[in-house]
Coordinates of C-alpha atoms in Angstrom, one line a residue:
Chain A
X15 CA 0.0 0.0 0.0
X16 CA 1.6 3.2 -1.1
X17 CA -0.3 6.6 -1.3
X18 CA 0.9 10.2 -1.2
X19 CA -0.9 13.5 -1.6
X20 CA 0.8 16.9 -1.7
X21 CA -0.2 20.5 -2.4
X22 CA 2.8 22.8 -3.2
X23 CA 4.5 25.0 -5.8
X24 CA 6.5 24.0 -8.8
X25 CA 10.2 25.0 -8.2
X26 CA 11.4 24.9 -11.8
X27 CA 10.0 25.6 -15.3
X28 CA 8.0 22.6 -16.6
X29 CA 9.9 20.8 -19.2
X30 CA 8.5 17.8 -21.1
X31 CA 11.2 15.4 -22.2
X32 CA 10.9 12.7 -24.8
X33 CA 12.2 9.2 -24.1
X34 CA 12.6 7.0 -27.1
X35 CA 9.8 7.2 -29.7
X36 CA 6.7 7.6 -27.7
X37 CA 7.2 8.2 -24.0
X38 CA 7.2 11.6 -22.3
X39 CA 8.2 12.5 -18.8
X40 CA 8.5 15.6 -16.6
X41 CA 10.9 15.8 -13.6
X42 CA 10.4 18.7 -11.3
X43 CA 10.3 19.5 -7.6
X44 CA 7.4 20.6 -5.4
X45 CA 7.9 23.1 -2.6
X46 CA 5.5 22.0 0.1
X47 CA 4.9 24.5 3.0
X48 CA 5.8 23.0 6.3
X49 CA 3.0 22.7 8.8
X50 CA 5.0 23.7 11.8
X51 CA 7.8 26.1 10.9
X52 CA 10.7 26.8 13.2
X53 CA 12.3 30.2 13.2
X54 CA 15.4 30.3 11.0
X55 CA 14.5 26.8 9.8
X56 CA 13.3 25.8 6.4
X57 CA 9.8 26.9 5.5
X58 CA 9.2 24.2 3.0
X59 CA 10.0 20.6 2.0
X60 CA 11.3 20.0 -1.5
X61 CA 10.0 16.8 -2.9
X62 CA 11.2 15.5 -6.3
X63 CA 8.3 14.5 -8.5
X64 CA 8.1 12.6 -11.8
X65 CA 5.1 12.4 -14.1
X66 CA 4.6 10.3 -17.2
X67 CA 2.4 10.2 -20.3
X68 CA -0.9 12.1 -20.2
X69 CA -0.3 13.5 -16.7
X70 CA 3.0 15.0 -17.9
X71 CA 1.2 16.5 -21.0
X72 CA -1.5 18.1 -18.8
X73 CA 1.2 19.5 -16.5
X74 CA 3.0 21.0 -19.5
X75 CA -0.2 22.5 -20.8
X76 CA -1.4 24.1 -17.6
X77 CA 1.5 24.6 -15.2
X78 CA 4.3 27.1 -14.9
X79 CA 7.1 27.6 -12.4
X80 CA 5.6 28.9 -9.2
X81 CA 2.1 27.5 -9.7
X82 CA 0.3 25.8 -6.9
X83 CA -0.8 22.3 -7.7
X84 CA -2.2 19.3 -5.9
X85 CA -0.8 15.9 -6.7
X86 CA -1.7 12.4 -5.7
X87 CA 0.2 9.2 -6.4
X88 CA 2.9 7.0 -4.9
X89 CA 6.4 7.2 -3.6
X90 CA 9.2 5.3 -5.2
X91 CA 12.9 4.6 -4.7
X92 CA 15.4 4.3 -7.5
X93 CA 19.1 4.0 -8.0
X94 CA 21.0 5.4 -10.9
X95 CA 24.7 6.0 -11.9
X96 CA 25.6 9.6 -12.3
X97 CA 28.4 11.2 -14.5
X98 CA 31.0 10.6 -11.8
X99 CA 30.0 6.9 -12.0
X100 CA 28.7 6.9 -8.4
X101 CA 25.5 5.0 -7.6
X102 CA 22.9 7.5 -6.3
X103 CA 19.9 6.4 -4.3
X104 CA 16.9 8.7 -4.7
X105 CA 13.3 8.9 -3.4
X106 CA 10.7 10.7 -5.5
X107 CA 6.9 10.9 -5.9
X108 CA 5.3 9.5 -9.0
X109 CA 2.3 11.7 -9.9
X110 CA -0.8 9.8 -10.9
X111 CA -3.3 12.7 -10.7
X112 CA -2.7 16.4 -10.9
X113 CA -5.1 19.2 -9.8
X114 CA -4.6 22.8 -11.0
X115 CA -5.3 25.1 -8.1
X116 CA -4.7 28.4 -9.9
X117 CA -5.2 29.7 -13.4
X118 CA -2.4 31.8 -14.8
X119 CA -1.4 29.9 -17.9
X120 CA -4.9 28.7 -18.9
X121 CA -8.3 27.8 -17.5
X122 CA -8.0 25.4 -14.6
X123 CA -9.2 21.8 -15.1
X124 CA -10.6 21.5 -11.6
X125 CA -11.3 23.6 -8.7
Chain B
X9 CA -0.8 19.7 2.4
X10 CA 1.4 16.7 2.9
X11 CA 0.1 13.2 3.5
X12 CA 1.6 9.8 3.0
X13 CA 0.4 6.3 3.9
X14 CA 2.4 3.1 3.4
X15 CA 2.2 -0.6 4.3
X16 CA 5.5 -2.5 4.2
X17 CA 8.1 -4.5 6.0
X18 CA 10.9 -3.1 8.3
X19 CA 14.3 -3.7 6.6
X20 CA 16.5 -3.5 9.7
X21 CA 16.4 -4.2 13.4
X22 CA 14.5 -1.5 15.2
X23 CA 16.9 0.6 17.2
X24 CA 15.9 3.5 19.5
X25 CA 18.5 6.2 19.7
X26 CA 18.6 8.9 22.4
X27 CA 19.2 12.5 21.3
X28 CA 20.3 14.7 24.2
X29 CA 18.4 14.3 27.5
X30 CA 14.9 13.5 26.5
X31 CA 14.4 12.9 22.8
X32 CA 14.3 9.5 21.2
X33 CA 14.3 8.6 17.5
X34 CA 14.1 5.6 15.2
X35 CA 15.5 5.6 11.7
X36 CA 14.6 2.6 9.6
X37 CA 13.6 1.7 6.0
X38 CA 10.2 0.3 4.8
X39 CA 10.2 -2.2 1.9
X40 CA 6.9 -1.5 0.2
X41 CA 5.8 -4.1 -2.4
X42 CA 5.4 -2.5 -5.9
X43 CA 1.9 -2.6 -7.3
X44 CA 3.1 -3.4 -10.8
X45 CA 6.2 -5.4 -10.9
X46 CA 8.4 -5.8 -13.9
X47 CA 10.2 -9.1 -14.6
X48 CA 13.9 -8.8 -13.4
X49 CA 13.0 -5.4 -11.9
X50 CA 12.9 -4.4 -8.3
X51 CA 9.9 -5.9 -6.4
X52 CA 9.7 -3.2 -3.7
X53 CA 10.4 0.4 -3.0
X54 CA 12.7 1.2 -0.1
X55 CA 11.4 4.3 1.7
X56 CA 13.5 5.7 4.6
X57 CA 11.3 6.4 7.6
X58 CA 11.9 8.4 10.9
X59 CA 9.8 8.2 14.0
X60 CA 10.1 10.4 17.2
X61 CA 8.9 10.2 20.8
X62 CA 6.0 8.0 21.6
X63 CA 5.6 6.7 18.1
X64 CA 9.3 5.6 18.2
X65 CA 8.8 3.9 21.7
X66 CA 5.7 2.0 20.4
X67 CA 7.7 0.8 17.4
X68 CA 10.6 -0.4 19.6
X69 CA 8.1 -2.2 21.8
X70 CA 6.1 -4.0 19.1
X71 CA 8.2 -4.2 15.9
X72 CA 11.1 -6.4 14.7
X73 CA 13.0 -6.6 11.4
X74 CA 10.7 -8.1 8.8
X75 CA 7.4 -7.2 10.5
X76 CA 4.7 -5.7 8.4
X77 CA 3.4 -2.4 9.6
X78 CA 1.2 0.4 8.3
X79 CA 2.4 4.0 8.7
X80 CA 0.8 7.4 8.1
X81 CA 2.5 10.8 8.3
X82 CA 4.2 13.2 6.0
X83 CA 7.1 13.4 3.6
X84 CA 10.1 15.7 4.3
X85 CA 13.3 16.7 2.7
X86 CA 16.5 17.4 4.7
X87 CA 20.2 18.2 4.0
X88 CA 23.1 17.1 6.1
X89 CA 26.8 17.0 5.9
X90 CA 28.3 13.5 5.9
X91 CA 31.7 12.2 7.1
X92 CA 33.3 13.1 3.7
X93 CA 32.1 16.7 4.3
X94 CA 29.7 16.4 1.4
X95 CA 26.2 17.9 1.6
X96 CA 23.6 15.2 1.2
X97 CA 20.0 15.8 0.2
X98 CA 17.6 13.2 1.5
X99 CA 13.8 12.6 1.3
X100 CA 12.2 10.5 4.1
X101 CA 8.8 9.8 5.7
X102 CA 8.1 11.1 9.1
X103 CA 5.8 8.6 10.9
X104 CA 3.0 10.1 12.8
X105 CA 0.9 7.0 13.3
X106 CA 1.9 3.3 13.3
X107 CA -0.3 0.3 12.9
X108 CA 0.9 -3.2 13.8
X109 CA -0.3 -5.7 11.2
X110 CA 1.2 -8.8 12.7
X111 CA 1.9 -10.1 16.2
X112 CA 5.2 -11.8 16.7
X113 CA 6.8 -9.8 19.4
X114 CA 3.7 -8.8 21.4
X115 CA 0.0 -8.3 21.1
X116 CA -0.9 -6.0 18.3
X117 CA -2.3 -2.6 19.2
X118 CA -4.7 -2.5 16.3
X119 CA -5.9 -4.7 13.7
Chain C
X4 CA -5.1 2.6 9.2
X5 CA -7.3 5.5 8.2
X6 CA -6.2 8.5 6.2
X7 CA -8.1 10.9 3.9
X8 CA -7.1 14.1 2.1
X9 CA -9.4 16.4 0.2
X10 CA -9.3 19.8 -1.6
X11 CA -12.6 21.4 -2.1
X12 CA -14.9 24.4 -1.3
X13 CA -17.0 25.0 1.8
X14 CA -20.7 24.7 1.0
X15 CA -22.1 26.6 4.0
X16 CA -21.1 29.5 6.2
X17 CA -18.6 28.5 8.9
X18 CA -20.3 28.3 12.2
X19 CA -18.5 27.5 15.5
X20 CA -20.7 25.7 18.0
X21 CA -20.0 25.4 21.7
X22 CA -20.5 22.0 23.3
X23 CA -20.7 22.2 27.1
X24 CA -18.1 24.4 28.8
X25 CA -15.0 24.1 26.8
X26 CA -15.5 22.2 23.5
X27 CA -16.0 23.8 20.1
X28 CA -17.0 22.1 16.9
X29 CA -17.7 23.0 13.2
X30 CA -19.9 20.9 11.0
X31 CA -19.8 21.7 7.3
X32 CA -19.7 20.1 3.9
X33 CA -16.9 20.1 1.3
X34 CA -17.7 20.2 -2.4
X35 CA -14.9 18.2 -4.0
X36 CA -14.7 18.5 -7.8
X37 CA -15.0 15.0 -9.5
X38 CA -12.0 13.9 -11.4
X39 CA -14.0 12.4 -14.2
X40 CA -17.2 14.2 -14.8
X41 CA -20.1 12.8 -16.8
X42 CA -22.3 15.0 -18.9
X43 CA -25.5 15.8 -16.9
X44 CA -24.0 14.1 -13.9
X45 CA -22.9 15.7 -10.7
X46 CA -19.8 17.8 -10.9
X47 CA -18.7 17.3 -7.3
X48 CA -18.9 15.0 -4.3
X49 CA -20.3 16.5 -1.2
X50 CA -18.4 15.2 1.8
X51 CA -19.6 16.1 5.4
X52 CA -16.7 17.3 7.6
X53 CA -16.3 17.9 11.3
X54 CA -13.5 19.8 13.0
X55 CA -12.9 20.2 16.8
X56 CA -10.9 22.5 19.0
X57 CA -8.1 24.5 17.5
X58 CA -8.7 23.3 14.0
X59 CA -12.3 24.5 14.3
X60 CA -11.1 27.9 15.6
X61 CA -8.6 28.3 12.8
X62 CA -11.3 27.5 10.2
X63 CA -13.7 30.0 11.8
X64 CA -11.0 32.7 11.7
X65 CA -9.8 32.1 8.1
X66 CA -12.6 30.5 6.1
X67 CA -15.9 31.6 4.5
X68 CA -18.5 29.8 2.5
X69 CA -17.1 29.2 -1.0
X70 CA -13.5 29.2 0.1
X71 CA -11.2 26.5 -1.2
X72 CA -9.4 24.6 1.5
X73 CA -7.3 21.5 1.8
X74 CA -8.0 19.1 4.6
X75 CA -6.3 15.9 5.9
X76 CA -7.6 13.6 8.6
X77 CA -9.6 10.4 9.0
X78 CA -13.0 9.1 8.0
X79 CA -15.5 8.0 10.7
X80 CA -18.9 6.4 10.9
X81 CA -21.5 7.4 13.5
X82 CA -25.1 6.7 14.5
X83 CA -27.5 9.2 16.0
X84 CA -31.2 9.5 16.7
X85 CA -32.9 12.3 14.8
X86 CA -36.0 14.3 15.7
X87 CA -38.3 11.7 14.2
X88 CA -36.6 9.1 16.6
X89 CA -35.0 7.3 13.7
X90 CA -31.5 5.9 13.9
X91 CA -29.4 7.6 11.3
X92 CA -26.1 6.1 10.1
X93 CA -23.6 8.7 8.8
X94 CA -20.1 8.8 7.4
X95 CA -18.0 12.0 7.7
X96 CA -14.5 13.2 7.6
X97 CA -12.8 14.3 10.9
X98 CA -10.4 17.2 9.9
X99 CA -7.0 17.0 11.7
X100 CA -5.2 19.6 9.6
X101 CA -6.5 22.4 7.4
X102 CA -4.7 24.3 4.7
X103 CA -6.0 27.7 3.5
X104 CA -5.6 27.8 -0.3
X105 CA -7.0 31.3 -0.9
X106 CA -7.0 34.6 1.1
X107 CA -10.3 36.4 1.1
X108 CA -11.0 36.8 4.7
X109 CA -7.5 37.1 6.0
X110 CA -3.9 36.2 5.3
X111 CA -3.5 32.6 4.5
X112 CA -1.6 30.4 6.9
X113 CA 0.1 28.3 4.3
X114 CA 0.5 28.3 0.6
Chain D
X21 CA -8.1 16.4 -4.8
X22 CA -9.6 13.3 -3.3
X23 CA -7.6 10.5 -1.7
X24 CA -8.4 7.9 0.9
X25 CA -6.5 4.9 2.3
X26 CA -7.8 2.4 4.8
X27 CA -6.8 -0.9 6.4
X28 CA -9.6 -2.9 7.9
X29 CA -11.6 -6.1 7.8
X30 CA -14.5 -7.1 5.4
X31 CA -17.8 -7.2 7.4
X32 CA -19.8 -9.3 5.0
X33 CA -19.3 -12.1 2.5
X34 CA -17.8 -10.8 -0.8
X35 CA -20.5 -10.9 -3.5
X36 CA -19.9 -9.9 -7.1
X37 CA -23.0 -8.5 -8.8
X38 CA -23.5 -8.2 -12.5
X39 CA -24.9 -4.9 -13.8
X40 CA -26.2 -5.1 -17.3
X41 CA -24.1 -7.1 -19.8
X42 CA -20.5 -6.4 -18.8
X43 CA -20.2 -4.5 -15.6
X44 CA -19.4 -6.1 -12.2
X45 CA -19.5 -4.4 -8.8
X46 CA -18.9 -5.3 -5.1
X47 CA -20.5 -3.5 -2.3
X48 CA -19.2 -4.2 1.2
X49 CA -18.2 -2.5 4.4
X50 CA -14.8 -2.2 6.0
X51 CA -14.4 -2.3 9.8
X52 CA -11.5 0.0 10.5
X53 CA -10.1 -0.1 14.0
X54 CA -10.2 3.3 15.7
X55 CA -6.9 4.8 16.7
X56 CA -8.1 6.1 20.0
X57 CA -10.8 3.9 21.5
X58 CA -13.1 5.1 24.3
X59 CA -14.3 2.6 27.0
X60 CA -17.8 1.4 26.1
X61 CA -17.5 3.3 22.8
X62 CA -17.3 1.8 19.4
X63 CA -14.0 0.0 18.6
X64 CA -14.2 0.5 14.8
X65 CA -15.5 2.8 12.1
X66 CA -17.7 1.1 9.5
X67 CA -17.0 2.5 6.1
X68 CA -19.1 1.5 3.0
X69 CA -16.9 0.5 0.1
X70 CA -17.7 -0.1 -3.6
X71 CA -15.3 -1.7 -6.2
X72 CA -15.8 -2.0 -9.9
X73 CA -14.4 -4.1 -12.7
X74 CA -11.0 -5.8 -12.2
X75 CA -10.7 -4.6 -8.7
X76 CA -14.0 -6.2 -7.8
X77 CA -12.9 -9.5 -9.6
X78 CA -9.7 -9.6 -7.6
X79 CA -11.5 -9.0 -4.4
X80 CA -13.9 -11.8 -5.1
X81 CA -11.0 -14.2 -5.9
X82 CA -8.9 -13.4 -2.9
X83 CA -11.1 -12.1 -0.1
X84 CA -13.5 -13.5 2.4
X85 CA -15.6 -12.0 5.2
X86 CA -13.3 -11.1 8.1
X87 CA -10.1 -10.8 5.9
X88 CA -7.9 -7.8 6.5
X89 CA -7.2 -5.7 3.4
X90 CA -5.7 -2.4 2.5
X91 CA -7.5 -0.2 0.1
X92 CA -6.8 3.1 -1.6
X93 CA -9.1 5.2 -3.7
X94 CA -11.4 8.2 -3.4
X95 CA -14.5 9.1 -1.4
X96 CA -17.8 9.9 -3.1
X97 CA -21.3 11.0 -2.3
X98 CA -24.4 9.7 -3.9
X99 CA -28.2 9.9 -3.7
X100 CA -30.6 7.2 -4.4
X101 CA -34.3 6.5 -3.9
X102 CA -35.1 3.5 -1.6
X103 CA -38.0 1.1 -1.6
X104 CA -40.0 3.5 0.7
X105 CA -39.5 6.2 -2.1
X106 CA -37.3 8.3 0.2
X107 CA -34.2 10.0 -1.1
X108 CA -31.1 8.7 0.7
X109 CA -27.8 10.5 0.8
X110 CA -24.8 8.2 1.2
X111 CA -21.0 8.6 1.5
X112 CA -18.8 5.7 0.5
X113 CA -15.3 4.8 -0.6
X114 CA -14.5 3.9 -4.2
X115 CA -11.7 1.3 -4.1
X116 CA -9.1 1.8 -6.9
X117 CA -6.4 -0.4 -5.5
X118 CA -6.7 -3.4 -3.1
X119 CA -3.9 -5.0 -1.1
X120 CA -4.3 -8.5 0.4
X121 CA -2.8 -8.5 3.9
X122 CA -3.5 -12.1 4.8
X123 CA -3.7 -15.4 2.9
X124 CA -6.6 -17.6 3.9
X125 CA -8.4 -18.1 0.6
X126 CA -5.4 -18.0 -1.7
X127 CA -1.9 -16.7 -2.1
X128 CA -1.7 -13.0 -1.4
X129 CA -0.9 -10.7 -4.3
X130 CA 1.2 -8.4 -2.4
X131 CA 2.7 -8.2 1.1

């Protein structure tokens, strides 16, 4: 059982990448305001997110850097080898549903 | 808004650490079975978890390596400096509620 | 294990009720936009919510009818006897955390 | 945004109903142990659940009355007219994923 839901702001410009012939993916990071903030401490958590296929296409169409969105999905772990040939372990959220909570770039899908 | 719920198995022995005079913490990892498994691919996600205070004490009392538990809480990001003086960025789950889904070490609290 | 997270709009004016000497409660309903809407079908789900104590006080301070909020908490069932002396079974969400996603009445707490 | 996750026990026998030519549905109720139980108070919440299609077929194959399962999905409201021609408002969980947490009837799918 694996379920996660976040509301936060996109930290970087939304960039749709092609993988092979027919797959598309977006990697970004969500700044999620902390519930209990300590003075001089961080005000947000920065959670890496990844979206595939139609979810990624919707995000590219409707989202910009700084937009507030809601996302539901699951958390996953993954290892990869970086340019320095080190094995990096990473934890990120896979977005299965996205909810557009403001309308700067276009009309929101949901409210 | 920040909410996560997982069911999985504890990967390591449960070890309660003291921090200063009166704080206790458990760091462990939850192996969460993947919903859709690919052949030759990983069968589980490995999600770092951290529990504080009474939640940590309950986990030490009732859990062992390999036990299946349910956990709800939030996801957080954190940076720290390791022994090699590198800054490491990490994402982990903060456990706010724990549910004991089997009873090897003691009677379960909930079912 | 019992976890629910919603984003929606408050259907009625927010009204804080006193229960006995020192308890306060808000009952309201959240209109949550449906993900997949059918033509001529309902566009939203209407989920009864209940908030106690400080969460209720925060809601009264910052929320009005029509405001969009995010809520996390748990779902509960309850039976009560109505004026016609019938036993009514009801399912509602208990709000444990509230997130203010717009700022009409006052400054938002989180964003 | 609409997300719910529960772990509990099936209250009734699992019964797959056919609707028209090609749709199948299961209606059941999940008994979810309360986190904080009051003496003489109810020990569980009873949450109506509904599952469609493949999720329903999986549940019929692997679940029996009394089995513990984990479910994720969304909450919905619905009105219908009963035999006494009264309009009944109901709140229930739509199951999108099911996790089998014990293995009485058959091998579990996930653990």
